[in-house]
Short mmCIF file of C-alpha atoms and ligand atoms in Angstrom, two decimals:
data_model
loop_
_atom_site.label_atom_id
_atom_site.label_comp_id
_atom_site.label_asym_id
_atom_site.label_seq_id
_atom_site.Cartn_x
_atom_site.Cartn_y
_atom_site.Cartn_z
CA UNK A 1 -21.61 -9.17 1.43
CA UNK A 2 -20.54 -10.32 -1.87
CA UNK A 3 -18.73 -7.50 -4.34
CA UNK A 4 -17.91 -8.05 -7.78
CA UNK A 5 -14.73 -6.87 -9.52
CA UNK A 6 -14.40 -7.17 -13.46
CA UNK A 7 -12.23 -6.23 -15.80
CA UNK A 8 -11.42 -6.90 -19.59
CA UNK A 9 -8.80 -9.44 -18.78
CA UNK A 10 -9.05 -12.04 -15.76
CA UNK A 11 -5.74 -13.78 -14.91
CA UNK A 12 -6.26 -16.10 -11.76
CA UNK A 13 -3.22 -17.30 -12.60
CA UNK A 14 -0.14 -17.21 -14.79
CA UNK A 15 -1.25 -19.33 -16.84
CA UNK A 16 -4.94 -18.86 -17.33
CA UNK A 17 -6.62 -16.05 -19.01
CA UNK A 18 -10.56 -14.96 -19.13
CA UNK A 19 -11.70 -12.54 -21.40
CA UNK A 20 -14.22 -10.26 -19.58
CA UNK A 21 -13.93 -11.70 -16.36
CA UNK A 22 -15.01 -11.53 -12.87
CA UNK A 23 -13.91 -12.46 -9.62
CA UNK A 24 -16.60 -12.47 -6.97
CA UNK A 25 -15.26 -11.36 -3.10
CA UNK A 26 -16.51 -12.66 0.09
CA UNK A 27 -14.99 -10.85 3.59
CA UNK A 28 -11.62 -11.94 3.07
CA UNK A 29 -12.21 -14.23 0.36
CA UNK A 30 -12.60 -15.06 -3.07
CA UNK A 31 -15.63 -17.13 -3.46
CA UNK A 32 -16.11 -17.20 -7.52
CA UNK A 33 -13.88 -16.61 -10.58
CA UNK A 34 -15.49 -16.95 -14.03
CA UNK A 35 -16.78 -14.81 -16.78
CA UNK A 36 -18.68 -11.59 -16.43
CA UNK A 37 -21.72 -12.99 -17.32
CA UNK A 38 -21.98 -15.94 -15.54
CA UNK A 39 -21.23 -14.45 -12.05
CA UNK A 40 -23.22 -11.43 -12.17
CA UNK A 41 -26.51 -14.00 -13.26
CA UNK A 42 -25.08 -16.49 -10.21
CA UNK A 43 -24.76 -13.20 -7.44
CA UNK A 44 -27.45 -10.65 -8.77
CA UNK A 45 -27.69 -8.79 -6.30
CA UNK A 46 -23.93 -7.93 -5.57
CA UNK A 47 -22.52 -4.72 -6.61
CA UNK A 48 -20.00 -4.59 -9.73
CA UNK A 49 -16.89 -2.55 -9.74
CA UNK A 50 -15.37 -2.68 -13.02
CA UNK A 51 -11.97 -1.54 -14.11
CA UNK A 52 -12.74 -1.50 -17.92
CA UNK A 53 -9.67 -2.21 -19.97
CA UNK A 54 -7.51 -3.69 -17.06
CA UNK A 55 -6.22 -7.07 -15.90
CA UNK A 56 -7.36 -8.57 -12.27
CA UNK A 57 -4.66 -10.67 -10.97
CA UNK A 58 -3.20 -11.91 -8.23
CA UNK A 59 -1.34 -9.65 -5.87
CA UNK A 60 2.48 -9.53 -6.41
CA UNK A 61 4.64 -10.95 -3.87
CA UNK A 62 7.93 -9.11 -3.02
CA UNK A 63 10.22 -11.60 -1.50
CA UNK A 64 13.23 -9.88 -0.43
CA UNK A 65 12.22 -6.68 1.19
CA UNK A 66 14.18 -4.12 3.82
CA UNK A 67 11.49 -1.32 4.55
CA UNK A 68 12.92 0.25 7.38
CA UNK A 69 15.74 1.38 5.00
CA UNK A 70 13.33 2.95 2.49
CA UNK A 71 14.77 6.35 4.02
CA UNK A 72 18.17 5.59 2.49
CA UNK A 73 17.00 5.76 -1.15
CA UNK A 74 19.87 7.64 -2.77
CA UNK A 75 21.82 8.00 -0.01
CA UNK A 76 24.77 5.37 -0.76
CA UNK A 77 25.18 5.98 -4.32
CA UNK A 78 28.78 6.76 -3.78
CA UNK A 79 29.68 3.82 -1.56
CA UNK A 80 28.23 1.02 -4.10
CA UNK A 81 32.03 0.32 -5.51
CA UNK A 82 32.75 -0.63 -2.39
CA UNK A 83 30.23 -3.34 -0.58
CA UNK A 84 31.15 -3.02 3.44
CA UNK A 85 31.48 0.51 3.06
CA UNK A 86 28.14 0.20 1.68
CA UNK A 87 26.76 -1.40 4.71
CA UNK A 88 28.77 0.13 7.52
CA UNK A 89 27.26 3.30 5.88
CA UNK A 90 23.78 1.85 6.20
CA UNK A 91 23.84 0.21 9.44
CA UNK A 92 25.19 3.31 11.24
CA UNK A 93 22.90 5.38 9.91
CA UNK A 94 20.04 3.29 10.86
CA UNK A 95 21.60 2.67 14.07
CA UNK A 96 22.50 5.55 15.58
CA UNK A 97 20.83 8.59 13.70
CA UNK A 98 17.07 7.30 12.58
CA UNK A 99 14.79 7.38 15.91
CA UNK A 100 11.98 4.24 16.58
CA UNK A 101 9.60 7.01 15.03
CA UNK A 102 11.73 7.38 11.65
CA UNK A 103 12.47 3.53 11.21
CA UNK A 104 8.41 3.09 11.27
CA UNK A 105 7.93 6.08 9.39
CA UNK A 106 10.51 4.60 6.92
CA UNK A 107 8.69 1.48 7.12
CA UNK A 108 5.55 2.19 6.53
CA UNK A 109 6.33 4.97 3.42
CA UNK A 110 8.32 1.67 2.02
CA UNK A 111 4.94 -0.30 2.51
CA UNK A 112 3.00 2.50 0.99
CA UNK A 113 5.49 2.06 -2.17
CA UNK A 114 4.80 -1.33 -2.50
CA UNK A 115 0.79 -1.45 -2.35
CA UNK A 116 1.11 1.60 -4.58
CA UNK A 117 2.85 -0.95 -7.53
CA UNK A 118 0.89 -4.06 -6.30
CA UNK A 119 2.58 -5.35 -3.74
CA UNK A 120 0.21 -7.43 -1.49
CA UNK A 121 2.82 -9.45 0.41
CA UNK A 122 6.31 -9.04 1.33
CA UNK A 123 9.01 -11.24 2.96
CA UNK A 124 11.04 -8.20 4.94
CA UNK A 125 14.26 -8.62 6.87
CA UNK A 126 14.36 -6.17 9.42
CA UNK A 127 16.41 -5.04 12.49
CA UNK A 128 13.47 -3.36 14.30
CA UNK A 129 10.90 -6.43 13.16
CA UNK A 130 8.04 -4.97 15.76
CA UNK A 131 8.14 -2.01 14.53
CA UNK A 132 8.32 -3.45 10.56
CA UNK A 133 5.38 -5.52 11.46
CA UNK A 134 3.18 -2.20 12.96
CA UNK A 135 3.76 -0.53 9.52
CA UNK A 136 3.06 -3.44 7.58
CA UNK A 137 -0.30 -3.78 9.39
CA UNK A 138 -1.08 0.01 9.70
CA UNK A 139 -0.96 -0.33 5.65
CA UNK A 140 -2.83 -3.11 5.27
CA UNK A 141 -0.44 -5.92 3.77
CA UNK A 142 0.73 -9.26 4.00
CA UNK A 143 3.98 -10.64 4.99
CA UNK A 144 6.44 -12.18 7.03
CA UNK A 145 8.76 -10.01 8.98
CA UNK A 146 12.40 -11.66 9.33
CA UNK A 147 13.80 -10.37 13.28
CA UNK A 148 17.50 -10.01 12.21
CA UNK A 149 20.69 -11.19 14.03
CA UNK A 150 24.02 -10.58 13.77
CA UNK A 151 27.19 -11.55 15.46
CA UNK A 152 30.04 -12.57 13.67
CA UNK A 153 32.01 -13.82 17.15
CA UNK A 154 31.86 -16.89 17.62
CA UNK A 155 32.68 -16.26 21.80
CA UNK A 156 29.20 -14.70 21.26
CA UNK A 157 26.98 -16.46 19.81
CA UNK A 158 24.85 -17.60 22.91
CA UNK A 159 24.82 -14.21 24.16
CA UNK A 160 23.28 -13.53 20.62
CA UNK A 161 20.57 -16.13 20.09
CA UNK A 162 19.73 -15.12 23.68
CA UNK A 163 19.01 -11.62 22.34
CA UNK A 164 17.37 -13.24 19.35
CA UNK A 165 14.85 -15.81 21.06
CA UNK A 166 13.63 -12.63 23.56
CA UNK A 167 13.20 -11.09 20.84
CA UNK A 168 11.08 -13.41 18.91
CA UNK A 169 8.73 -14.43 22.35
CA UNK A 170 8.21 -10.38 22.27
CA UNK A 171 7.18 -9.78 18.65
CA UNK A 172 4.52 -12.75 18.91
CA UNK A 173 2.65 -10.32 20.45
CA UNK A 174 2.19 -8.16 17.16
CA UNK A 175 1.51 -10.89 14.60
CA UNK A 176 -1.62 -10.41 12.97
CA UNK A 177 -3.68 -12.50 10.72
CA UNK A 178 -2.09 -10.88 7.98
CA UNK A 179 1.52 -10.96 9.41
CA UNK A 180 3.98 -13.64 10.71
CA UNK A 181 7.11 -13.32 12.14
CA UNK A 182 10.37 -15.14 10.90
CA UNK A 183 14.00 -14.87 11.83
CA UNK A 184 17.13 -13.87 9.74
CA UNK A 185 20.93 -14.55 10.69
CA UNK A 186 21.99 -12.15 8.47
CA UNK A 187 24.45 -13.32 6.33
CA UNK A 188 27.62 -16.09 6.53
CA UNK A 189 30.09 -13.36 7.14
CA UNK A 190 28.21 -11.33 10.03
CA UNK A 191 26.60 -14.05 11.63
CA UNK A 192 29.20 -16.98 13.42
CA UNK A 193 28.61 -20.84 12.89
CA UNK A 194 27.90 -21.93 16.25
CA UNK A 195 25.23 -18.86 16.35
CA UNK A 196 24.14 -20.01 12.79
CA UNK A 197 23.66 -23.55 14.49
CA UNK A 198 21.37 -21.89 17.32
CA UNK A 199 19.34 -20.09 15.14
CA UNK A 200 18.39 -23.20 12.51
CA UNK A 201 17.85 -25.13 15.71
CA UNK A 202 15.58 -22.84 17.06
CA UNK A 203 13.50 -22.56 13.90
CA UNK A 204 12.83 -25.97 13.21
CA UNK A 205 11.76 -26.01 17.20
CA UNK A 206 9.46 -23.30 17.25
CA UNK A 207 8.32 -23.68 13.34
CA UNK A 208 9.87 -20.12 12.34
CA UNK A 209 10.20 -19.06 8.79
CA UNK A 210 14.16 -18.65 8.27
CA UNK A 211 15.67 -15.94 5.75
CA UNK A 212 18.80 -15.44 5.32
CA UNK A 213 21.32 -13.41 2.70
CA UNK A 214 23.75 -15.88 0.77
CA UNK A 215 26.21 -16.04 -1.62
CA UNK A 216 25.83 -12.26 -2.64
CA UNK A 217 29.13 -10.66 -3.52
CA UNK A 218 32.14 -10.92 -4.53
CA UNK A 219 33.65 -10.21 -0.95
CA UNK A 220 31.44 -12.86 1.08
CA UNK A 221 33.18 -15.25 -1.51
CA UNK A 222 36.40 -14.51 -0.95
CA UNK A 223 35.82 -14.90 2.79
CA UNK A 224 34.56 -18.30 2.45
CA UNK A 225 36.99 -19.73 -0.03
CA UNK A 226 39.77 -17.69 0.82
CA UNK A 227 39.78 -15.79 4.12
CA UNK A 228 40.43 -12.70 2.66
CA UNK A 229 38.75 -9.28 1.29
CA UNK A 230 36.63 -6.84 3.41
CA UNK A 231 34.65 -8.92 5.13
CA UNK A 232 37.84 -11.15 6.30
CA UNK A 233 39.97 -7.98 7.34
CA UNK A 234 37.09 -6.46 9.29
CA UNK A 235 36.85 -9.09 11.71
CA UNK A 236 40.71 -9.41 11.89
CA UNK A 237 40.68 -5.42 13.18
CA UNK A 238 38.23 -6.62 15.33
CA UNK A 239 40.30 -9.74 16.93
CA UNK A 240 37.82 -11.86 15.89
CA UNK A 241 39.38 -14.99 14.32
CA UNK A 242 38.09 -16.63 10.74
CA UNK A 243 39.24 -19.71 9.49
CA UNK A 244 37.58 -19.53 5.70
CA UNK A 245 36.45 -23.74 5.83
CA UNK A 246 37.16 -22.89 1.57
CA UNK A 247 34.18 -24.29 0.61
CA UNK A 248 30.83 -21.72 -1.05
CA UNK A 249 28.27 -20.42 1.02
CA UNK A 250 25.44 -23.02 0.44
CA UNK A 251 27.76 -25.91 1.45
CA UNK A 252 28.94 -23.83 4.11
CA UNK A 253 25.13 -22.75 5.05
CA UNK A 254 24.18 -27.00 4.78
CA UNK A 255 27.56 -27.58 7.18
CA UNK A 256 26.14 -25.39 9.75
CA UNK A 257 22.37 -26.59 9.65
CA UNK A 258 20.84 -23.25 8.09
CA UNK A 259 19.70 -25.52 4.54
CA UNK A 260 17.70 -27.89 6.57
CA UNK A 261 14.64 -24.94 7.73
CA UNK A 262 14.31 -24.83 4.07
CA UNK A 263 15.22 -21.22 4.65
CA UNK A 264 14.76 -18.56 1.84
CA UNK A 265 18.28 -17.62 0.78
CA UNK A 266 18.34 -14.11 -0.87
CA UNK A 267 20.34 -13.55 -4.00
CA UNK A 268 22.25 -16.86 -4.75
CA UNK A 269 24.57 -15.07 -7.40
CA UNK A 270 27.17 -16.99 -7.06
CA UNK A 271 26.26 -20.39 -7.12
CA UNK A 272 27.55 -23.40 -9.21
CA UNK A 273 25.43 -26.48 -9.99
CA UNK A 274 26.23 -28.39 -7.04
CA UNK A 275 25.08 -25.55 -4.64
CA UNK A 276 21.93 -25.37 -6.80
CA UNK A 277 21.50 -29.09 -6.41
CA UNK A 278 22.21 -28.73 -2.53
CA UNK A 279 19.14 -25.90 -2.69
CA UNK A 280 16.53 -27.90 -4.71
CA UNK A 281 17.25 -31.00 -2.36
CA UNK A 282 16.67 -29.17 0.84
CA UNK A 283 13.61 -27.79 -0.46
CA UNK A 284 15.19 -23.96 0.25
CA UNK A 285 13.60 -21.25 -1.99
CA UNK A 286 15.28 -18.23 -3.49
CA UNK A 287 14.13 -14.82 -3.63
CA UNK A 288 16.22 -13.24 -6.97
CA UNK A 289 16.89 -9.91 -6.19
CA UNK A 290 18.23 -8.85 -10.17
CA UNK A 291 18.04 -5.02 -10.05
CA UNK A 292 19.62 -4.78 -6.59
CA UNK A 293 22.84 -7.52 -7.61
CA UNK A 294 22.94 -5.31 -10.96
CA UNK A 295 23.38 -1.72 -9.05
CA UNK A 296 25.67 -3.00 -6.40
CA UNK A 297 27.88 -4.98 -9.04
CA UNK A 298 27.28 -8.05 -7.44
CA UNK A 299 26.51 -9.42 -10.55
CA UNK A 300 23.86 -12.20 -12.26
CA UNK A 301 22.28 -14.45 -10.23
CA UNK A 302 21.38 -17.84 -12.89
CA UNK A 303 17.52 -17.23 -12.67
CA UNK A 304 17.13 -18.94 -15.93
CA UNK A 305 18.83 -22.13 -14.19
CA UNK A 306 16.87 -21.88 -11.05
CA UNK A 307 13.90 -22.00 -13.17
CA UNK A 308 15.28 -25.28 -14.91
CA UNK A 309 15.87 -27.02 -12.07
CA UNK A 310 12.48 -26.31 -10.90
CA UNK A 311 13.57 -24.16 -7.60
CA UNK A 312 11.37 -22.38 -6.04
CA UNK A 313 11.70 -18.96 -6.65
CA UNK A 314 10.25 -15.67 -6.16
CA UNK A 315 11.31 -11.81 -6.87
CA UNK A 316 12.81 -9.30 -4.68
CA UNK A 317 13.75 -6.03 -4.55
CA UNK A 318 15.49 -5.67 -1.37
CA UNK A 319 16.14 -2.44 -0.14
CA UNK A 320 15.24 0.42 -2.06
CA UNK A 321 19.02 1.56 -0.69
CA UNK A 322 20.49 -0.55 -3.41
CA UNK A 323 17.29 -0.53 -6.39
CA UNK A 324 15.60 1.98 -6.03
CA UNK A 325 12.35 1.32 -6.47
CA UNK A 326 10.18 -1.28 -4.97
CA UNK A 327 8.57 -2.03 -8.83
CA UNK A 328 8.29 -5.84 -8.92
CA UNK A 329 7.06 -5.57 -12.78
CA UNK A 330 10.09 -3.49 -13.54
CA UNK A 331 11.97 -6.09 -11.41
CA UNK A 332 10.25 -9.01 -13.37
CA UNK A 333 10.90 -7.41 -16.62
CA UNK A 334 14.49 -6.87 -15.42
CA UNK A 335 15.11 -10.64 -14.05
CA UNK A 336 13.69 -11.79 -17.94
CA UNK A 337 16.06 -9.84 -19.82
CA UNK A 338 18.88 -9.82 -18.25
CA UNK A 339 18.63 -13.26 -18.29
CA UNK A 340 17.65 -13.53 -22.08
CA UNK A 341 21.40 -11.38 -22.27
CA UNK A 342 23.28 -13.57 -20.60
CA UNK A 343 25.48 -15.40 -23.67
CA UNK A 344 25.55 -19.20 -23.64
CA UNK A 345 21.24 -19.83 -21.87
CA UNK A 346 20.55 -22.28 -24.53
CA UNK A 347 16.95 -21.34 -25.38
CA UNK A 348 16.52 -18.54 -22.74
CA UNK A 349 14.44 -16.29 -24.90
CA UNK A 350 12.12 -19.83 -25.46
CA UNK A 351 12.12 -20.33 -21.82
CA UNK A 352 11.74 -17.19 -20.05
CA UNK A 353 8.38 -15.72 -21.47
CA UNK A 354 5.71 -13.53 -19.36
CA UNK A 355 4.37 -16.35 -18.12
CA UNK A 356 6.92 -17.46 -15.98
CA UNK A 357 7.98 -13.81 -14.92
CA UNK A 358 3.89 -13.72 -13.87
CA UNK A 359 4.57 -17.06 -12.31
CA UNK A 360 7.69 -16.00 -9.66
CA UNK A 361 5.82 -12.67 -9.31
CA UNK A 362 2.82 -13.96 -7.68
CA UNK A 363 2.70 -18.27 -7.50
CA UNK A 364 6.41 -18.07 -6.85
CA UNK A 365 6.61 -15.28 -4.28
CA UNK A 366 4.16 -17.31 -2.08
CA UNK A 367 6.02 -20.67 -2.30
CA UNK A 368 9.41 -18.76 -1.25
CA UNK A 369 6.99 -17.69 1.61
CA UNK A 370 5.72 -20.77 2.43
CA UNK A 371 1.73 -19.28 1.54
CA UNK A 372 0.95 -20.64 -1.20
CA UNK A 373 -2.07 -22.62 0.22
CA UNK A 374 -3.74 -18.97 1.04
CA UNK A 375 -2.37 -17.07 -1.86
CA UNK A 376 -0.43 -16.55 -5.02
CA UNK A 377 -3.85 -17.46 -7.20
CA UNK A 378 -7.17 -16.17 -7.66
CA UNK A 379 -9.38 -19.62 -7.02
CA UNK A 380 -12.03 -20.25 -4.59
CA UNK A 381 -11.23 -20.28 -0.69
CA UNK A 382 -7.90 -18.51 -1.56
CA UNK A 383 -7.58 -15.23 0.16
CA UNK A 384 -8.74 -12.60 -2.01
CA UNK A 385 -5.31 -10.48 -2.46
CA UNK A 386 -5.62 -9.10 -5.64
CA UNK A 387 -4.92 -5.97 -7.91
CA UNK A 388 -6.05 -3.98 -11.10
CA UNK A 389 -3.67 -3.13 -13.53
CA UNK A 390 -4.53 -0.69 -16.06
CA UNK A 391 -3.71 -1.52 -19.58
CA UNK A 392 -4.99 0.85 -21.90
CA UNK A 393 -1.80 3.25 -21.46
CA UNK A 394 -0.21 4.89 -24.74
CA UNK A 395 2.78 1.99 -23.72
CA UNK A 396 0.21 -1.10 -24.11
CA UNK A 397 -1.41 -0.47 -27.07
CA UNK A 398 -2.45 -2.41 -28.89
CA UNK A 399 -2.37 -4.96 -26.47
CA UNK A 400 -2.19 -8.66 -28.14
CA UNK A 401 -1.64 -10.63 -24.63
CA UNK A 402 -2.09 -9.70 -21.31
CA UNK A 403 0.70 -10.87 -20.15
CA UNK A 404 2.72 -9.72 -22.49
CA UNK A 405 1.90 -6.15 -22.18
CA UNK A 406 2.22 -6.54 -18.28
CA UNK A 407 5.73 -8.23 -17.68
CA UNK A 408 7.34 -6.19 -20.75
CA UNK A 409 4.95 -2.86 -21.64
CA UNK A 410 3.90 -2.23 -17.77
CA UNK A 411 5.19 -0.79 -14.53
CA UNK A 412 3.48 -0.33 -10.94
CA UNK A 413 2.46 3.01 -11.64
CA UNK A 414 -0.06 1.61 -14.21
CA UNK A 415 -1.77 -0.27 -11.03
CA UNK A 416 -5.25 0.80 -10.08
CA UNK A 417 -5.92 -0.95 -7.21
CA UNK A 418 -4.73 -3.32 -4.50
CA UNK A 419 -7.12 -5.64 -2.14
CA UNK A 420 -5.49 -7.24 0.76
CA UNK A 421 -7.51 -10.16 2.38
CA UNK A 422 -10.94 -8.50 0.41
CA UNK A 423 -9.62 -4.67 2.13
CA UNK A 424 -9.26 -2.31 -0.61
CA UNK A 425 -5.54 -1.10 0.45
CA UNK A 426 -4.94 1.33 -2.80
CA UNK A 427 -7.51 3.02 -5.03
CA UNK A 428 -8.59 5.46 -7.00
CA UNK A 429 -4.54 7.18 -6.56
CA UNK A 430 -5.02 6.94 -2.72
CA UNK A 431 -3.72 4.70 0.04
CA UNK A 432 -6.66 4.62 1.92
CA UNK A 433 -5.28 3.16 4.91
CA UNK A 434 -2.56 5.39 6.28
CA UNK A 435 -2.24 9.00 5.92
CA UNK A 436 0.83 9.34 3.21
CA UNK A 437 0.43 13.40 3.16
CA UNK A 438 1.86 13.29 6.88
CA UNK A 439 4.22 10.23 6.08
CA UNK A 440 5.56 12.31 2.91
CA UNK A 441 6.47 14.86 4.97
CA UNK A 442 7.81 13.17 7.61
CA UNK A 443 10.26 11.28 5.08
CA UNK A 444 11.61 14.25 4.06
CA UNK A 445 12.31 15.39 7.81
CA UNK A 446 14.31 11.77 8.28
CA UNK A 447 16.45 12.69 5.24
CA UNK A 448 17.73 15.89 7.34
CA UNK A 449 18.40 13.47 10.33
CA UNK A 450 20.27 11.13 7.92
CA UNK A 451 22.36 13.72 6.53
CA UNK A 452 23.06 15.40 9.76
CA UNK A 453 25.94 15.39 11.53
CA UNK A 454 27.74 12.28 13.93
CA UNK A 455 27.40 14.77 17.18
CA UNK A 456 24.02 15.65 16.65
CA UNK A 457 23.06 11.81 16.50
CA UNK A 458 19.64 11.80 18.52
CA UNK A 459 20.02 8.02 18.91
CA UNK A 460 22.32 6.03 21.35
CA UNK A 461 22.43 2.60 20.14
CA UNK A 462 24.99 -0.48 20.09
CA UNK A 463 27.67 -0.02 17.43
CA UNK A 464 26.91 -1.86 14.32
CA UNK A 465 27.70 -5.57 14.13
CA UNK A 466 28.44 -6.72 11.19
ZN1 ZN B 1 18.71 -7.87 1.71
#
């Protein structure tokens, strides 16, 4: 059956605007976009929903997603100075105190975040992908969920991929229409070359999506180029022996075969033009992660140059651990003006309008996914994953452009509705698809088992890896 939705403003894309708009729904599909008028004379008989004095755009696309750790919000605010006492923190706490149950419950409540502010497709690295991909599906979105592997010694890294690739042959079993797996080697300092090698091997094989964290911090650089720092010293406790090849992370990540899966590299910070060059040639995509660099100290990733040199890139706003929000139009808004701060962008403010914020948010997000065939517009035969944004708040008004008043007035709380695939996900100040009163309260039970104590650990699981 055919449904109408219209609103005051129409955007089926960044870069195209109808005033009183509509945007006509078929099963999973959009079938029509035009003006009010014209579809409800061309599909009579379908029923309207109309959002008044709201935009209708495509669904935002968060990139760079971690929802199983949506249970650490707030909980490593005092180890951010410090980056691997930031993740050692992390990884043992969703190792060996958060139960299967918590890490979906986690999962899903992170999922629930995200279709609450718009979210209608994520790119999530996770260490428990099948369960990941259950909440994602239980909630009703789109994604690709990235199986994680780590293993920074080398004397292991068939052992590893082993562990990865029965891994992967396993979680085929829950992909869904709606959700894909991919694989991650986590990052250059926790994951060894010759394991890297396997891993970009088996992608290109088996046609898997690679993500994969690079040239983050200030300590993964020092490992490369120097051999030293956190990450360096860690494995040297360990008896594990690193030779930094004192070259960056991209080079290092095209030496070791990761560049050519066109993989989706998370946060790029510290890049120079050759690296960037090295990206846009392998056809890799970045998902810029601004408010999560920002909070760890990590600092500015060059979005404005990425958006130059015509890289694909989307928005991301990986864990909620380091954000803490999953808000892409607060992350959007973020990414602009930060960049429009940074002294010496020659015509940033010029460059980096709404329009291309809108642009990464939704076009972008599904090119660093590889989807933008299915999504990442509102145009006929494209899937219909779109949302409502109310505009109308005491913020907005008056309200001179749309997009405007979304990338720099908005947030996701002013979103009224999400559709993934033509399903209504979030509406009317509900989920409809999962029951959040028992998730709520089920969060706030995994906080208790986060806090608790090492000897009343419920969980026996391999020491972290990393
Ligand atoms: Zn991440």
């Amino acid at each position: 059956m055919t449904k109408l939705y219209t609103a005051r403003w129409i955007l089926p894309d960044a870069s195209s605007l109808i005033e009183s708009g509509a945007v006509a729904i078929e099963a999973s599909q959009v079938i029509a976009v035009g003006s009010r008028d014209e579809l409800v004379s061309q599909f009579p008989k379908a029923p309207v929903r109309d959002f008044g004095e709201a935009a209708i755009l495509p669904g935002f696309v968060n990139a760079h997603s971690h929802l199983e750790l949506t249970a650490m919000r707030g909980y490593l605010e005092c180890e951010e100075a410090d980056f691997f006492s930031w993740l050692r923190k992390l990884t043992i706490a969703r190792l060996e105190r958060m139960t299967p149950d918590d890490l979906y419950v986690s999962a899903a409540w992170g999922a629930i975040e995200a279709a609450r502010a718009g979210v209608t497709c994520v790119g999530d690295a996770s260490d428990a992908a099948s369960t990941s991909m259950r909440a994602l599906s239980d909630v009703g979105l789109r994604g690709i969920v990235y199986q994680e592997s780590f293993g920074p010694n080398p004397n292991e890294a068939h052992e590893n991929f082993d562990k990865l690739r029965e891994k992967v042959a396993h979680l085929r079993e829950y992909e869904t229409d709606l959700v894909n797996i991919g694989i991650s080697p986590h990052a250059p300092y926790s994951v060894s070359a010759p394991q890297l090698e396997l891993i970009a091997e088996f992608a290109i094989a088996e046609k898997l999506p690679l993500m994969m964290h690079a040239a983050e911090s200030e300590a993964e650089s020092l490992f490369m180029q120097e051999g030293h720092g956190a990450f360096a010293e860690n494995l040297a406790q360990r008896g594990i022996e690193w030779r930094a090849p004192g070259i960056s992370s991209i080079q290092y990540l095209a030496r070791h075969g990761i560049l050519q899966t066109r993989p989706l590299l998370a946060h790029c910070v510290r890049v120079d033009d050759a690296d960037l060059e090295t990206i846009k040639g392998a056809g890799a995509k970045i998902a810029h992660c601004p408010k999560s660099n920002a909070k760890l100290g990590h600092g500015r990733a060059p979005f404005a140059v990425f958006i130059e040199k015509g890289i694909k890139v989307g928005f991301g706003s990986d864990s909620v651990a380091s954000n803490n929000t999953c808000d892409m139009l607060e992350e959007a808004r973020f990414a602009i003006l930060m960049a429009r701060g940074t002294v010496g962008v020659n015509g940033a403010v010029q460059k980096l309008n709404a329009e291309i914020a809108l642009e990464a948010l939704t076009m972008g997000g599904a090119r660093a996914l590889g989807f933008e065939t299915r999504m990442g517009a509102l145009v006929e035969g494209a899937q219909a994953d779109m949302i409502a944004v109310a505009l109308n708040g005491a913020h907005q008004v008056p309200l001179y452009d749309p997009r405007t008043a979304l990338i720099f007035s908005s947030s996701g709380r002013d979103v009224l509705m999400t559709m993934v695939a033509g399903k209504e996900v979030f509406s009317e100040g509900r989920v409809l698809t999962v029951d959040e009163d028992r998730l709520r309260a089920r969060m706030k039970e995994i906080l208790k088992t986060v806090t608790s104590d090492w000897q009343e650990s419920k969980v026996q699981s391999p020491k972290p890896n990393i």
